PDB file of C-alpha atoms in Angstrom:
ATOM      1  CA  MET B  26      -0.054   0.111  -0.534  1.00  0.00           C
ATOM      2  CA  ALA B  27       2.762   1.864   0.791  1.00  0.00           C
ATOM      3  CA  ILE B  28       4.477   1.570  -2.162  1.00  0.00           C
ATOM      4  CA  ALA B  29       0.977   2.558  -4.209  1.00  0.00           C
ATOM      5  CA  ALA B  30       0.364   5.523  -2.066  1.00  0.00           C
ATOM      6  CA  GLY B  31       5.149   6.380  -3.234  1.00  0.00           C
ATOM      7  CA  ALA B  32       4.595   6.014  -6.790  1.00  0.00           C
ATOM      8  CA  GLY B  33       0.703   8.428  -6.441  1.00  0.00           C
ATOM      9  CA  LEU B  34       2.838  11.537  -4.998  1.00  0.00           C
ATOM     10  CA  ASP B  35       5.681  10.784  -7.298  1.00  0.00           C
ATOM     11  CA  ARG B  36       2.853  11.275 -10.836  1.00  0.00           C
ATOM     12  CA  TRP B  37       1.476  14.005  -9.007  1.00  0.00           C
ATOM     13  CA  ARG B  38       4.698  16.009  -8.461  1.00  0.00           C
ATOM     14  CA  ALA B  39       5.732  14.974 -11.869  1.00  0.00           C
ATOM     15  CA  ALA B  40       2.208  16.660 -12.986  1.00  0.00           C
ATOM     16  CA  LYS B  41       2.486  19.539 -10.637  1.00  0.00           C
ATOM     17  CA  ALA B  42       6.245  20.581 -12.203  1.00  0.00           C
ATOM     18  CA  GLU B  43       5.094  20.124 -15.818  1.00  0.00           C
ATOM     19  CA  GLN B  44       2.985  22.785 -14.962  1.00  0.00           C
ATOM     20  CA  LYS B  45       3.160  25.849 -16.666  1.00  0.00           C
ATOM     21  CA  GLN B  46       5.213  29.018 -15.457  1.00  0.00           C
ATOM     22  CA  PRO B  47       3.345  32.180 -16.600  1.00  0.00           C
ATOM     23  CA  PRO B  48       4.593  34.381 -18.896  1.00  0.00           C
ATOM     24  CA  PRO B  49       7.053  36.765 -17.018  1.00  0.00           C
ATOM     25  CA  LEU B  50       5.772  39.964 -16.720  1.00  0.00           C
ATOM     26  CA  PRO B  51       6.043  42.820 -19.696  1.00  0.00           C
ATOM     27  CA  GLN B  52       8.342  44.831 -18.283  1.00  0.00           C
ATOM     28  CA  PHE B  53      10.910  46.121 -19.815  1.00  0.00           C
ATOM     29  CA  GLY B  54      13.365  49.346 -20.429  1.00  0.00           C
ATOM     30  CA  SER B  55      13.691  52.134 -17.554  1.00  0.00           C
ATOM     31  CA  LEU B  56      11.119  52.780 -14.470  1.00  0.00           C
ATOM     32  CA  LEU B  57       9.721  56.222 -14.309  1.00  0.00           C
ATOM     33  CA  PRO B  58      11.062  58.471 -12.597  1.00  0.00           C
ATOM     34  CA  SER B  59       8.645  58.846  -8.812  1.00  0.00           C
ATOM     35  CA  GLY B  60       7.055  62.224  -9.140  1.00  0.00           C
ATOM     36  CA  ASP B  61       3.482  63.762  -7.136  1.00  0.00           C
ATOM     37  CA  ASP B  62       1.463  64.889 -10.172  1.00  0.00           C
ATOM     38  CA  VAL B  63       2.091  61.468 -12.682  1.00  0.00           C
ATOM     39  CA  GLU B  64      -0.942  60.121 -15.169  1.00  0.00           C
ATOM     40  CA  VAL B  65      -0.258  57.194 -16.343  1.00  0.00           C
ATOM     41  CA  SER B  66      -2.670  54.694 -19.279  1.00  0.00           C
ATOM     42  CA  GLY B  67      -3.000  51.377 -19.524  1.00  0.00           C
ATOM     43  CA  LYS B  68      -5.368  48.117 -20.113  1.00  0.00           C
ATOM     44  CA  ALA B  69      -6.469  47.131 -16.476  1.00  0.00           C
ATOM     45  CA  MET B  70      -5.088  43.705 -15.673  1.00  0.00           C
ATOM     46  CA  CYS B  71      -4.267  41.039 -12.738  1.00  0.00           C
ATOM     47  CA  GLY B  72      -0.759  41.500 -12.021  1.00  0.00           C
ATOM     48  CA  PHE B  73      -1.046  37.560 -10.157  1.00  0.00           C
ATOM     49  CA  CYS B  74      -3.273  35.623 -12.849  1.00  0.00           C
ATOM     50  CA  TYR B  75      -1.808  36.693 -15.417  1.00  0.00           C
ATOM     51  CA  TRP B  76       2.314  37.140 -14.484  1.00  0.00           C
ATOM     52  CA  GLY B  77       1.928  35.582 -10.821  1.00  0.00           C
ATOM     53  CA  GLU B  78       3.601  39.323  -9.215  1.00  0.00           C
ATOM     54  CA  GLY B  79       1.610  41.642  -6.991  1.00  0.00           C
ATOM     55  CA  GLY B  80       1.356  38.823  -4.199  1.00  0.00           C
ATOM     56  CA  LYS B  81      -0.461  35.893  -3.548  1.00  0.00           C
ATOM     57  CA  SER B  82      -4.182  37.119  -4.736  1.00  0.00           C
ATOM     58  CA  CYS B  83      -5.674  39.671  -7.516  1.00  0.00           C
ATOM     59  CA  ASN B  84      -3.883  42.877  -8.008  1.00  0.00           C
ATOM     60  CA  VAL B  85      -5.254  45.393 -10.389  1.00  0.00           C
ATOM     61  CA  VAL B  86      -1.837  46.615 -12.688  1.00  0.00           C
ATOM     62  CA  LEU B  87      -2.161  48.838 -16.172  1.00  0.00           C
ATOM     63  CA  LYS B  88      -0.320  47.183 -18.594  1.00  0.00           C
ATOM     64  CA  ILE B  89       0.835  50.435 -20.956  1.00  0.00           C
ATOM     65  CA  ALA B  90       2.799  50.382 -24.307  1.00  0.00           C
ATOM     66  CA  ALA B  91       5.877  52.993 -22.865  1.00  0.00           C
ATOM     67  CA  GLU B  92       8.321  51.807 -21.300  1.00  0.00           C
ATOM     68  CA  PRO B  93       8.541  50.350 -18.223  1.00  0.00           C
ATOM     69  CA  GLY B  94       5.524  47.907 -19.652  1.00  0.00           C
ATOM     70  CA  VAL B  95       3.236  47.499 -16.848  1.00  0.00           C
ATOM     71  CA  VAL B  96       2.781  50.018 -13.736  1.00  0.00           C
ATOM     72  CA  PHE B  97       1.114  48.424 -10.054  1.00  0.00           C
ATOM     73  CA  LEU B  98      -1.211  50.096  -8.410  1.00  0.00           C
ATOM     74  CA  SER B  99      -0.917  50.926  -4.424  1.00  0.00           C
ATOM     75  CA  PRO B 100      -4.319  49.895  -2.911  1.00  0.00           C
ATOM     76  CA  ASN B 101      -6.405  52.138  -1.565  1.00  0.00           C
ATOM     77  CA  GLU B 102      -9.854  53.445  -2.434  1.00  0.00           C
ATOM     78  CA  LYS B 103      -9.113  54.370  -6.163  1.00  0.00           C
ATOM     79  CA  VAL B 104      -8.636  50.960  -6.853  1.00  0.00           C
ATOM     80  CA  ASN B 105     -11.273  49.454  -5.140  1.00  0.00           C
ATOM     81  CA  GLU B 106     -13.304  52.312  -7.444  1.00  0.00           C
ATOM     82  CA  ILE B 107     -11.222  50.620 -10.369  1.00  0.00           C
ATOM     83  CA  GLU B 108     -11.970  47.289  -9.547  1.00  0.00           C
ATOM     84  CA  LYS B 109     -16.445  47.719  -9.209  1.00  0.00           C
ATOM     85  CA  ILE B 110     -14.937  48.316 -13.163  1.00  0.00           C
ATOM     86  CA  THR B 111     -12.775  45.407 -14.188  1.00  0.00           C
ATOM     87  CA  GLY B 112     -14.057  43.343 -11.344  1.00  0.00           C
ATOM     88  CA  LYS B 113     -11.150  41.709  -9.118  1.00  0.00           C
ATOM     89  CA  CYS B 114      -9.532  40.038 -11.693  1.00  0.00           C
ATOM     90  CA  ALA B 115      -9.120  42.138 -14.643  1.00  0.00           C
ATOM     91  CA  ASN B 116      -8.567  41.465 -18.287  1.00  0.00           C
ATOM     92  CA  GLY B 117      -7.361  43.915 -19.755  1.00  0.00           C
ATOM     93  CA  LYS B 118     -11.054  44.959 -21.815  1.00  0.00           C
ATOM     94  CA  VAL B 119     -11.000  47.948 -19.522  1.00  0.00           C
ATOM     95  CA  GLU B 120      -8.350  50.472 -20.562  1.00  0.00           C
ATOM     96  CA  ILE B 121      -7.848  53.294 -17.171  1.00  0.00           C
ATOM     97  CA  LYS B 122      -5.971  57.136 -16.729  1.00  0.00           C
ATOM     98  CA  ALA B 123      -5.452  57.038 -13.539  1.00  0.00           C
ATOM     99  CA  ARG B 124      -3.587  60.202 -12.155  1.00  0.00           C
ATOM    100  CA  GLY B 125      -1.515  60.280  -8.747  1.00  0.00           C
ATOM    101  CA  ILE B 126       1.523  59.549  -6.536  1.00  0.00           C
ATOM    102  CA  ILE B 127       4.735  57.090  -8.548  1.00  0.00           C
ATOM    103  CA  SER B 128       6.971  55.714  -6.418  1.00  0.00           C
ATOM    104  CA  GLN B 129       9.794  53.039  -7.915  1.00  0.00           C
ATOM    105  CA  TYR B 130      10.497  49.429  -5.157  1.00  0.00           C
ATOM    106  CA  ASP B 131      12.076  46.473  -5.770  1.00  0.00           C
ATOM    107  CA  GLY B 132      11.813  47.740  -9.567  1.00  0.00           C
ATOM    108  CA  HIS B 133       9.230  47.935 -10.555  1.00  0.00           C
ATOM    109  CA  ASN B 134       6.673  51.615 -10.197  1.00  0.00           C
ATOM    110  CA  TYR B 135       4.092  51.788  -8.236  1.00  0.00           C
ATOM    111  CA  LEU B 136       1.211  55.017  -8.696  1.00  0.00           C
ATOM    112  CA  PHE B 137      -0.964  55.625  -4.613  1.00  0.00           C
ATOM    113  CA  VAL B 138      -3.962  56.078  -7.251  1.00  0.00           C
ATOM    114  CA  ARG B 139      -5.670  60.338  -7.083  1.00  0.00           C
ATOM    115  CA  SER B 140      -8.133  60.065  -9.445  1.00  0.00           C
ATOM    116  CA  PHE B 141      -9.389  57.964 -12.336  1.00  0.00           C
ATOM    117  CA  GLU B 142     -11.503  57.434 -15.231  1.00  0.00           C
ATOM    118  CA  LYS B 143     -12.754  55.199 -17.642  1.00  0.00           C
ATOM    119  CA  MET B 144     -10.974  55.246 -21.023  1.00  0.00           C
ATOM    120  CA  ALA B 145     -12.527  52.461 -23.109  1.00  0.00           C
ATOM    121  CA  ALA B 146     -13.644  48.749 -22.532  1.00  0.00           C
ATOM    122  CA  ASN B 147     -12.966  45.549 -25.506  1.00  0.00           C
TER     123      ASN B 147
END
């Protein structure tokens, strides 16, 4: 019985190892400089579900065409309002223009959203 259980565990481990890793975060180039009044526009996407980034649960990032490619949104009431539009796990179908304080931390940009507007939905 122990041998059969061990074989089952080995199959489970092998299947787990074969699961696809999420694609890398589409970050490139230089980070945006820190600033107190910065505007960023991009598609709202879930950093965790799409790229395995930003913690251990769903979080909103803006995927932008220019450098650095993505900007994480620091959790606050405005981000909660964005999530009411996009859903907790944003899928990239809503474009958001956000304004606020941008900072750099651990190789990423973070935006503390003070205001935002929905630009378009696909």
